[in-house]
Coordinates of C-alpha atoms and ligand atoms in Angstrom, one line a residue:
X251 CA 117.6 36.9 25.3
X252 CA 117.3 39.0 28.3
X253 CA 117.2 36.1 30.9
X254 CA 120.4 34.4 29.5
X255 CA 122.2 37.7 29.7
X256 CA 121.0 38.1 33.3
X257 CA 122.1 34.7 34.2
X258 CA 125.5 35.2 32.5
X259 CA 126.1 38.2 34.7
X260 CA 125.2 36.4 37.8
X261 CA 127.3 33.1 37.3
X262 CA 129.7 34.5 34.5
X263 CA 129.6 33.4 30.7
X264 CA 131.4 30.2 31.4
X265 CA 128.8 28.9 33.7
X266 CA 125.7 29.3 31.4
X267 CA 125.9 26.5 28.8
X268 CA 123.7 26.2 25.8
X269 CA 125.7 23.6 23.7
X270 CA 126.9 20.3 24.4
X271 CA 124.6 19.6 27.0
X272 CA 123.3 16.2 26.2
X273 CA 124.8 14.7 29.5
X274 CA 122.7 17.2 31.6
X275 CA 119.4 16.6 29.6
X276 CA 119.5 12.7 29.3
X277 CA 118.5 10.6 32.4
X278 CA 120.9 8.1 33.7
X279 CA 118.9 5.0 32.2
X280 CA 118.7 6.8 28.9
X281 CA 114.9 6.4 29.0
X282 CA 114.2 10.1 28.5
X283 CA 115.9 13.1 26.9
X284 CA 114.7 16.7 27.4
X285 CA 115.9 20.0 26.2
X286 CA 116.9 23.1 28.1
X287 CA 117.1 26.8 27.6
X288 CA 120.3 26.6 29.1
X289 CA 122.3 24.8 32.0
X290 CA 123.3 27.2 34.6
X291 CA 126.1 26.4 37.2
X292 CA 126.0 28.6 40.3
X293 CA 129.0 28.6 42.6
X294 CA 127.4 29.6 45.9
X295 CA 124.0 30.0 47.5
X296 CA 123.9 33.9 46.8
X297 CA 124.2 33.1 43.0
X298 CA 121.6 30.3 43.4
X299 CA 119.3 32.9 45.0
X300 CA 120.0 35.5 42.1
X301 CA 119.3 32.7 39.5
X302 CA 116.1 31.8 41.1
X303 CA 114.9 35.4 41.3
X304 CA 115.8 36.0 37.6
X305 CA 114.0 33.0 36.5
X306 CA 111.0 33.9 38.8
X307 CA 110.8 37.3 37.3
X308 CA 111.0 35.8 33.6
X309 CA 108.2 33.2 34.5
X310 CA 110.7 30.4 33.7
X311 CA 110.9 27.2 35.5
X312 CA 114.1 25.5 37.0
X313 CA 115.0 21.8 37.2
X314 CA 117.8 21.4 40.0
X315 CA 120.3 18.7 39.2
X316 CA 123.0 17.0 41.2
X317 CA 124.9 14.0 39.8
X318 CA 121.9 13.1 37.3
X319 CA 122.0 9.4 38.7
X320 CA 118.3 9.5 39.5
X321 CA 116.1 6.5 38.4
X322 CA 112.7 8.1 38.0
X323 CA 113.3 10.7 35.5
X324 CA 113.2 13.7 37.9
X325 CA 116.5 15.6 37.3
X326 CA 116.3 16.4 33.6
X327 CA 114.1 19.2 32.1
X328 CA 111.1 18.4 30.0
X329 CA 111.3 18.6 26.1
X330 CA 110.0 22.1 25.7
X331 CA 113.4 23.8 25.7
X332 CA 112.0 26.6 27.9
X333 CA 113.3 25.3 31.4
X334 CA 116.5 26.2 33.1
X335 CA 118.5 23.3 34.3
X336 CA 120.4 24.2 37.5
X337 CA 123.4 22.0 38.1
X338 CA 124.7 22.3 41.7
X339 CA 127.9 20.4 40.8
X340 CA 130.1 23.5 41.3
X341 CA 129.0 23.8 45.0
X342 CA 131.1 20.9 46.3
X343 CA 132.9 22.3 49.4
X344 CA 133.1 20.8 52.8
X345 CA 132.3 23.7 54.9
X346 CA 133.1 22.4 58.4
X347 CA 133.6 19.2 60.5
X348 CA 132.6 19.4 64.1
X349 CA 134.1 16.3 65.7
X350 CA 132.8 16.8 69.1
X351 CA 129.2 17.4 67.8
X352 CA 129.6 14.4 65.3
X353 CA 128.5 16.6 62.4
X354 CA 129.8 17.7 58.9
X355 CA 128.5 20.5 56.9
X356 CA 128.7 20.3 53.2
X357 CA 127.6 22.0 50.0
X358 CA 124.8 20.4 48.2
X359 CA 127.0 19.4 45.1
X360 CA 129.5 17.5 47.1
X361 CA 129.8 14.0 45.5
X362 CA 128.8 11.4 48.1
X363 CA 132.1 9.6 47.9
X364 CA 134.0 12.8 48.6
X365 CA 131.8 13.4 51.6
X366 CA 132.5 9.8 52.9
X367 CA 136.3 10.4 52.3
X368 CA 136.2 13.8 54.2
X369 CA 134.5 12.0 57.1
X370 CA 137.0 9.2 57.1
X371 CA 140.0 11.5 57.0
X372 CA 138.7 13.2 60.1
X373 CA 138.3 9.8 61.7
X374 CA 134.5 9.3 61.3
X375 CA 132.1 7.3 59.5
X376 CA 129.4 8.9 57.2
X377 CA 127.3 5.7 56.4
X378 CA 125.1 6.5 53.5
X379 CA 126.3 4.2 50.7
X380 CA 124.8 3.6 47.1
X381 CA 126.2 2.1 43.9
X382 CA 126.2 5.6 42.4
X383 CA 128.2 7.1 45.2
X384 CA 131.0 8.1 42.7
X385 CA 128.8 10.7 41.0
X386 CA 125.6 11.4 43.0
X387 CA 125.5 14.4 45.3
X388 CA 124.4 14.9 48.9
X389 CA 121.7 17.4 47.6
X390 CA 120.3 14.8 45.3
X391 CA 120.5 12.2 48.1
X392 CA 118.6 14.6 50.3
X393 CA 116.1 15.6 47.7
X394 CA 115.3 11.8 46.9
X395 CA 115.7 10.6 50.6
X396 CA 118.1 8.0 49.2
X397 CA 118.3 4.7 51.0
X398 CA 121.2 2.4 49.8
X399 CA 122.8 -0.5 51.5
X400 CA 123.3 0.7 55.1
X401 CA 119.7 1.6 56.0
X402 CA 119.2 -1.4 58.2
X403 CA 121.5 0.3 60.8
X404 CA 121.6 3.9 60.1
X405 CA 118.4 4.9 58.3
X406 CA 117.7 6.8 55.1
X407 CA 119.3 10.0 54.2
X408 CA 116.6 11.8 56.1
X409 CA 117.7 10.2 59.5
X410 CA 121.2 11.3 58.7
X411 CA 120.3 15.1 58.3
X412 CA 120.4 17.7 61.0
X413 CA 120.0 20.9 59.1
X414 CA 119.5 22.4 55.8
X415 CA 120.2 25.7 53.8
X416 CA 117.5 26.0 51.1
X417 CA 116.8 28.7 48.5
X418 CA 113.1 29.1 48.3
X419 CA 111.0 29.5 45.1
X420 CA 111.1 33.3 45.7
X421 CA 114.9 33.2 45.8
X422 CA 115.2 33.7 49.6
X423 CA 117.9 31.9 51.5
X424 CA 116.6 29.9 54.5
X425 CA 119.5 29.2 56.9
X426 CA 118.7 26.0 58.8
X427 CA 122.2 24.7 59.0
X428 CA 121.9 23.7 62.7
X429 CA 123.7 20.7 64.2
X430 CA 121.1 20.2 66.9
X431 CA 119.7 16.8 67.8
X432 CA 116.8 18.2 69.6
X433 CA 115.0 21.3 68.4
X434 CA 111.2 21.5 68.9
X435 CA 110.6 25.1 67.9
X436 CA 107.6 24.6 65.5
X437 CA 107.1 22.8 62.1
X438 CA 110.0 20.7 60.8
X439 CA 110.7 22.5 57.5
X440 CA 113.8 20.4 57.0
X441 CA 111.9 17.3 56.7
X442 CA 109.5 18.9 54.0
X443 CA 112.4 19.6 51.8
X444 CA 114.0 16.1 52.2
X445 CA 112.5 13.8 49.6
X446 CA 110.7 16.7 47.8
X447 CA 112.8 16.2 44.6
X448 CA 113.5 19.8 44.0
X449 CA 109.8 20.7 43.7
X450 CA 109.8 22.9 46.9
X451 CA 113.1 24.6 47.2
X452 CA 116.8 24.3 46.2
X453 CA 119.0 22.7 48.7
X454 CA 122.3 24.4 48.8
X455 CA 124.0 22.9 51.9
X456 CA 123.3 20.4 54.7
X457 CA 124.6 19.6 58.1
X458 CA 124.8 15.7 58.3
X459 CA 125.5 13.4 61.1
X460 CA 128.9 11.6 61.7
X461 CA 129.4 8.3 63.4
X462 CA 132.5 6.6 65.0
X463 CA 134.5 4.4 62.5
X464 CA 133.9 0.5 63.3
X465 CA 136.7 -1.3 64.9
X466 CA 136.1 -4.2 62.4
X467 CA 133.9 -4.9 59.5
X468 CA 133.1 -8.3 58.3
X469 CA 131.3 -9.3 55.0
X470 CA 129.8 -12.6 53.9
X471 CA 128.1 -14.1 50.9
X472 CA 125.6 -16.8 51.5
X473 CA 123.6 -19.3 49.4
X474 CA 120.0 -19.3 50.5
X475 CA 117.4 -21.9 49.3
X476 CA 114.3 -19.6 49.1
X477 CA 113.0 -16.3 49.9
X478 CA 111.4 -17.6 53.1
X479 CA 114.7 -18.9 54.2
X480 CA 116.3 -15.4 53.5
X481 CA 113.7 -13.8 55.8
X482 CA 114.4 -16.3 58.5
X483 CA 118.2 -15.6 58.0
X484 CA 117.6 -12.1 58.5
X485 CA 115.8 -12.7 61.8
X486 CA 118.7 -14.7 62.9
X487 CA 121.2 -11.9 61.8
X488 CA 119.1 -9.4 63.9
X489 CA 119.2 -11.7 66.8
X490 CA 122.9 -12.5 66.8
X491 CA 124.4 -9.2 65.6
X492 CA 122.0 -6.6 67.1
X493 CA 123.0 -3.2 65.8
X494 CA 126.2 -4.7 64.4
X495 CA 124.1 -5.7 61.4
X496 CA 124.8 -3.1 58.9
X497 CA 123.7 -4.5 55.7
X498 CA 121.5 -7.4 54.4
X499 CA 121.1 -7.6 50.6
X500 CA 119.4 -10.3 48.7
X501 CA 119.9 -11.2 44.9
X502 CA 118.2 -13.9 42.9
X503 CA 120.0 -16.1 40.5
X504 CA 119.1 -14.3 37.2
X505 CA 120.4 -11.0 38.5
X506 CA 123.8 -12.6 39.4
X507 CA 123.8 -14.4 36.1
X508 CA 123.7 -10.9 34.5
X509 CA 126.7 -9.8 36.4
X510 CA 128.6 -12.9 35.5
X511 CA 127.6 -12.6 31.9
X512 CA 128.7 -8.9 31.6
X513 CA 131.4 -8.7 34.1
X514 CA 133.0 -12.2 34.3
X515 CA 136.2 -10.9 35.8
X516 CA 134.3 -10.1 39.2
X517 CA 133.9 -14.0 39.7
X518 CA 130.4 -14.1 41.2
X519 CA 130.5 -16.8 44.1
X520 CA 128.0 -19.5 44.7
X521 CA 125.3 -18.4 42.3
X522 CA 125.1 -21.4 40.0
X523 CA 123.9 -23.7 42.8
X524 CA 121.2 -21.5 44.5
X525 CA 118.1 -19.6 43.7
X526 CA 119.0 -16.6 46.0
X527 CA 122.2 -15.2 47.5
X528 CA 122.5 -12.8 50.4
X529 CA 125.3 -10.5 51.1
X530 CA 125.6 -9.4 54.7
X531 CA 127.8 -7.1 56.7
X532 CA 128.6 -6.9 60.4
X533 CA 130.3 -3.8 61.8
X534 CA 131.7 -4.3 65.4
X535 CA 132.8 -1.5 67.7
X536 CA 135.0 -3.7 69.8
X537 CA 137.4 -5.8 67.8
X538 CA 138.0 -8.0 64.8
X539 CA 138.0 -11.1 67.2
X540 CA 134.8 -10.1 68.7
X541 CA 133.2 -9.4 65.2
X542 CA 134.4 -13.0 64.0
X543 CA 133.0 -15.0 67.0
X544 CA 129.7 -13.3 66.6
X545 CA 129.6 -13.7 62.9
X546 CA 130.6 -17.3 63.1
X547 CA 127.9 -18.0 65.7
X548 CA 125.4 -16.5 63.3
X549 CA 126.5 -18.5 60.3
X550 CA 126.6 -21.8 62.3
X551 CA 123.1 -21.1 63.5
X552 CA 122.0 -20.2 60.0
X553 CA 123.5 -23.4 58.5
X554 CA 121.9 -25.6 61.2
X555 CA 118.6 -24.0 60.7
X556 CA 118.8 -24.7 56.9
X557 CA 118.6 -21.0 56.0
X558 CA 122.0 -21.0 54.5
X559 CA 123.4 -24.0 52.4
X560 CA 126.9 -22.4 51.8
X561 CA 128.8 -19.4 52.5
X562 CA 132.1 -17.4 51.9
X563 CA 133.3 -14.9 54.5
X564 CA 135.7 -12.2 53.0
X565 CA 139.3 -12.6 54.5
X566 CA 140.5 -9.3 53.5
X567 CA 139.2 -5.8 52.7
X568 CA 139.9 -6.4 49.0
X569 CA 137.7 -9.4 49.1
X570 CA 134.9 -7.6 50.9
X571 CA 135.1 -4.9 48.5
X572 CA 134.7 -7.3 45.6
X573 CA 131.5 -8.8 47.1
X574 CA 130.1 -5.4 47.4
X575 CA 131.2 -4.5 43.9
X576 CA 129.3 -7.6 42.6
X577 CA 126.1 -6.5 44.4
X578 CA 126.5 -2.8 43.0
X579 CA 127.1 -4.1 39.5
X580 CA 123.6 -5.6 39.1
X581 CA 122.2 -2.2 37.8
X582 CA 124.9 -1.7 35.5
X583 CA 124.7 -5.4 34.1
X584 CA 121.0 -5.0 33.8
X585 CA 121.6 -1.9 31.6
X586 CA 124.1 -3.7 29.5
X587 CA 121.4 -6.4 29.0
X588 CA 119.0 -3.7 27.7
X589 CA 116.1 -1.4 29.0
X590 CA 114.0 -3.3 31.7
X591 CA 110.9 -2.5 33.6
X592 CA 112.2 -1.3 37.1
X593 CA 110.4 -1.4 40.3
X594 CA 111.4 0.0 43.8
X595 CA 108.8 -1.3 46.2
X596 CA 108.7 -1.9 49.8
X597 CA 106.6 -4.5 51.6
X598 CA 106.4 -5.5 55.1
X599 CA 109.4 -8.0 55.5
X600 CA 107.2 -10.8 56.8
X601 CA 105.1 -10.7 53.5
X602 CA 107.9 -10.6 51.0
X603 CA 108.1 -14.3 50.3
X604 CA 104.4 -14.5 49.6
X605 CA 104.6 -11.4 47.4
X606 CA 107.3 -12.8 45.2
X607 CA 105.6 -16.1 44.8
X608 CA 102.2 -14.6 43.9
X609 CA 103.6 -11.7 41.6
X610 CA 106.2 -14.0 39.9
X611 CA 103.3 -16.5 39.0
X612 CA 100.9 -13.7 37.8
X613 CA 103.7 -12.1 35.7
X614 CA 104.7 -15.5 34.2
X615 CA 101.0 -16.1 33.3
X616 CA 100.6 -12.8 31.5
X617 CA 104.0 -12.0 30.1
X618 CA 105.6 -14.8 28.2
X619 CA 109.2 -15.4 28.7
X620 CA 109.7 -12.5 31.0
X621 CA 113.0 -12.7 33.1
X622 CA 113.0 -11.5 36.7
X623 CA 115.8 -9.4 38.0
X624 CA 114.9 -9.5 41.8
X625 CA 117.4 -8.0 44.3
X626 CA 117.4 -5.4 47.0
X627 CA 117.7 -4.3 50.5
X628 CA 115.9 -7.2 52.3
X629 CA 116.8 -5.7 55.7
X630 CA 114.5 -2.7 54.8
X631 CA 111.8 -4.6 53.1
X632 CA 112.8 -3.0 49.9
X633 CA 113.0 -5.0 46.6
X634 CA 114.2 -3.9 43.1
X635 CA 111.5 -6.3 41.5
X636 CA 112.5 -5.8 37.8
X637 CA 111.3 -7.4 34.6
X638 CA 113.6 -7.9 31.8
X639 CA 112.5 -8.8 28.2
X640 CA 113.0 -12.3 26.8
X641 CA 116.5 -12.7 25.4
X642 CA 115.2 -13.0 21.8
X643 CA 112.8 -10.1 22.0
X644 CA 113.8 -6.4 21.2
X645 CA 113.6 -4.6 24.6
X646 CA 112.1 -1.5 23.2
X647 CA 109.3 -3.6 21.7
X648 CA 109.0 -5.5 25.0
X649 CA 108.6 -2.1 26.7
X650 CA 106.0 -0.7 24.5
X651 CA 103.9 -3.9 24.5
X652 CA 104.2 -4.7 28.2
X653 CA 105.2 -2.0 30.5
X654 CA 101.8 -0.9 31.5
X655 CA 100.5 -4.3 32.1
X656 CA 103.7 -5.2 34.2
X657 CA 103.3 -2.1 36.3
X658 CA 99.5 -2.9 36.8
X659 CA 100.4 -6.4 38.0
X660 CA 103.2 -5.4 40.2
X661 CA 101.5 -2.3 41.7
X662 CA 98.2 -4.0 42.4
X663 CA 100.1 -6.8 44.1
X664 CA 102.0 -4.1 46.1
X665 CA 98.8 -2.7 47.1
X666 CA 97.3 -6.0 48.2
X667 CA 100.4 -6.6 50.5
X668 CA 100.2 -3.1 52.0
X669 CA 103.4 -1.8 50.3
X670 CA 104.7 1.3 48.6
X671 CA 105.5 1.8 44.9
X672 CA 108.6 3.9 45.7
X673 CA 110.7 2.8 48.6
X674 CA 113.8 5.0 47.9
X675 CA 114.1 6.2 44.3
X676 CA 111.3 8.8 44.5
X677 CA 108.4 9.6 42.2
X678 CA 109.9 12.0 39.5
X679 CA 107.9 12.0 36.4
X680 CA 107.7 8.3 35.9
X681 CA 105.4 7.7 38.8
X682 CA 103.6 10.9 39.1
X683 CA 100.5 9.8 37.3
X684 CA 100.5 6.5 39.3
X685 CA 100.7 8.2 42.7
X686 CA 96.9 9.3 42.9
X687 CA 96.1 5.4 42.6
X688 CA 98.1 4.6 45.6
X689 CA 98.5 7.6 48.0
X690 CA 95.7 8.4 50.6
X691 CA 93.5 11.1 48.9
X692 CA 93.8 13.3 51.9
X693 CA 97.5 13.0 52.0
X694 CA 97.8 13.7 48.3
X695 CA 95.6 16.9 48.6
X696 CA 97.9 18.0 51.6
X697 CA 100.8 17.5 49.4
X698 CA 99.3 19.6 46.6
X699 CA 98.7 22.3 49.3
X700 CA 102.2 22.2 50.4
X701 CA 103.4 22.6 46.9
X702 CA 101.1 25.5 46.3
X703 CA 102.2 27.2 49.5
X704 CA 105.9 26.7 49.0
X705 CA 106.0 27.2 45.1
X706 CA 103.0 29.4 44.2
X707 CA 103.9 29.8 40.6
X708 CA 104.9 26.3 40.0
X709 CA 108.4 27.1 38.9
X710 CA 110.4 24.4 40.7
X711 CA 110.5 21.1 38.9
X712 CA 107.0 21.3 37.8
X713 CA 105.3 18.0 36.9
X714 CA 107.3 15.9 39.2
X715 CA 106.2 14.2 42.5
X716 CA 102.7 15.9 42.4
X717 CA 100.6 17.6 39.7
X718 CA 99.0 20.9 40.9
Ligands
FAD801 P1 119.9 13.8 40.7 O1 119.7 12.7 39.9 O2 120.6 14.9 39.9 O3 118.5 14.6 41.1 C1 117.5 13.6 41.8 C2 116.3 14.5 42.2 O4 116.7 15.3 43.1 C3 115.7 15.4 41.1 O5 114.4 15.6 41.3 C4 116.4 16.7 41.2 O6 115.6 17.7 40.7 C5 116.5 16.8 42.6 N1 117.7 17.5 43.1 C6 118.9 17.3 42.9 N2 119.9 18.0 43.6 C7 119.0 19.1 44.3 C8 119.2 20.1 45.0 N3 120.4 20.5 45.4 N4 118.2 20.8 45.6 C9 116.9 20.3 45.3 N5 116.7 19.2 44.5 C10 117.8 18.6 44.0 N6 119.0 5.4 45.0 C11 118.9 4.8 46.3 O7 118.1 5.4 47.2 N7 119.5 3.7 46.7 C12 120.3 3.0 46.0 O8 120.9 2.0 46.5 C13 120.6 3.5 44.8 N8 121.7 3.0 43.9 C14 121.8 3.5 42.7 C15 122.8 2.7 41.9 C16 123.0 3.3 40.6 C17 124.2 2.6 39.8 C18 122.4 4.4 40.1 C19 122.7 4.9 38.8 C20 121.4 5.0 40.9 C21 121.2 4.5 42.2 N9 120.2 5.2 43.0 C22 119.9 4.8 44.3 C23 119.5 6.3 42.5 C24 120.3 7.7 42.8 O9 121.6 7.5 42.8 C25 119.8 8.5 44.0 O10 118.4 8.8 43.8 C26 120.5 9.6 44.3 O11 120.1 10.1 45.6 C27 120.4 10.9 43.3 O12 121.4 11.9 43.6 P2 121.9 12.7 42.5 O13 122.8 13.8 42.9 O14 122.4 12.2 41.1 O15 120.5 13.6 42.1
MLT802 C1 120.4 -0.4 44.0 O1 119.8 -0.9 45.2 O2 121.3 -1.1 43.6 C2 119.8 0.7 43.4 O3 118.7 1.1 44.1 C3 119.8 0.7 41.8 C4 118.7 0.0 41.3 O4 117.5 -0.2 41.8 O5 119.0 -0.4 40.1
ZN803 ZN1 118.3 0.2 46.0

């Protein structure tokens, strides 16, 4: 085929794959499997540009892919076998670190963990942190505006980005790799590409912010009697730690029972005696002693107020890592237990206890035996409010029978509480048909106009985020 030959000439034969591509066309949760004309793996932005031009000339659409860890079916091609899957994984270089400017410039395919390591090696912190950091890429993080566990202090990926290099739908290279913290020269195109899930352009490189490494980091795991008390505990943590509060994660008993069941070697603490646990982190710029005194004051106040009934403070880096490892293992333990109905919602923090009470009751009334895997980034008002099939029921049958009903109940409740149906994972294909029910109609129409202006022939990740 003429297009395949052209692509081979651009990136070399070895980087156009047509066989053994299951890993590229199956989504992380194994919910969906697509098919591709080929997988193309460009090695630099000039090659990305040439591939985009060749596909545009042939009228073939492109699905960009980083680590393929996305959770909303946005990074795999559809089933037609006519789309080109563009993997950015070969473009993984750290281009530059500017210590005085506190910036790092990396290619889009750089794996997040490697970016964190490059920053640390230069004596800085790159704070974005997700359970998938060993395989997700910064291009994917930017395209989904990923959140993760440090948002309460450092913000989402958007807040960490200063500049982008992007290949447009026409194949032009937009060089916006600026390391400026102030630049009011018109419309902010960077922010349009961030969170666009590959529908407006292909991110090829980015300039990201760096931060000083903290002098000390303390991690604690606390038993909490209710979601109301978890919210009160969060308020106390803000009050006592100020900007030192870098993480505040909540996990219900069932989610931790799944980790205990599938990964008993992790030895989950305290979970059996309490309905909720909180994992919190305090990073201090002064010293270990300063961190400890503030952390101890917080825990004392929380115990006195009845927000916390028991707690363990990690005594070593290894213990702290293990506590985080337990938290990050919930997604994997859920996958081991079988397919579940996932939600990634945000609600004003003050309304979360009432949301959980009401929505739990409604689900229990309509979905017999459903099990709730509730966990998430309470510090950001972001819950992963997931529903698992009853133990004795086949999970595919459960999905077939109840997925729509469960989504209706949860999303309607989210609407009543003024929340969002996608806090950090994005829209992808999974939520594209739900979006019109939840997005302001004027905003949705503006999104369609932006899509038409940036990608007039609808060749970049069509059918994801917004239908035109
Ligand atoms: P992919 O999955 O490859 O792609 C995601 C989307 O971005 C797709 O629409 C794709 O087309 C597009 N895309 C990818 N690269 C580019 C590019 N260079 N240019 C344009 N478009 C591109 N997410 C969170 O927000 N917070 C979490 O805490 C979190 N934890 C996770 C834990 C686990 C165990 C797993 C499996 C996933 C988790 N995720 C989380 C979801 C996922 O890791 C993030 O969405 C991540 O940002 C995706 O990065 P990726 O490189 O894998 O992108
Ligand atoms: C997390 O917070 O662990 C992730 O967003 C993944 C998930 O929701 O399963
Ligand atoms: Zn999350």
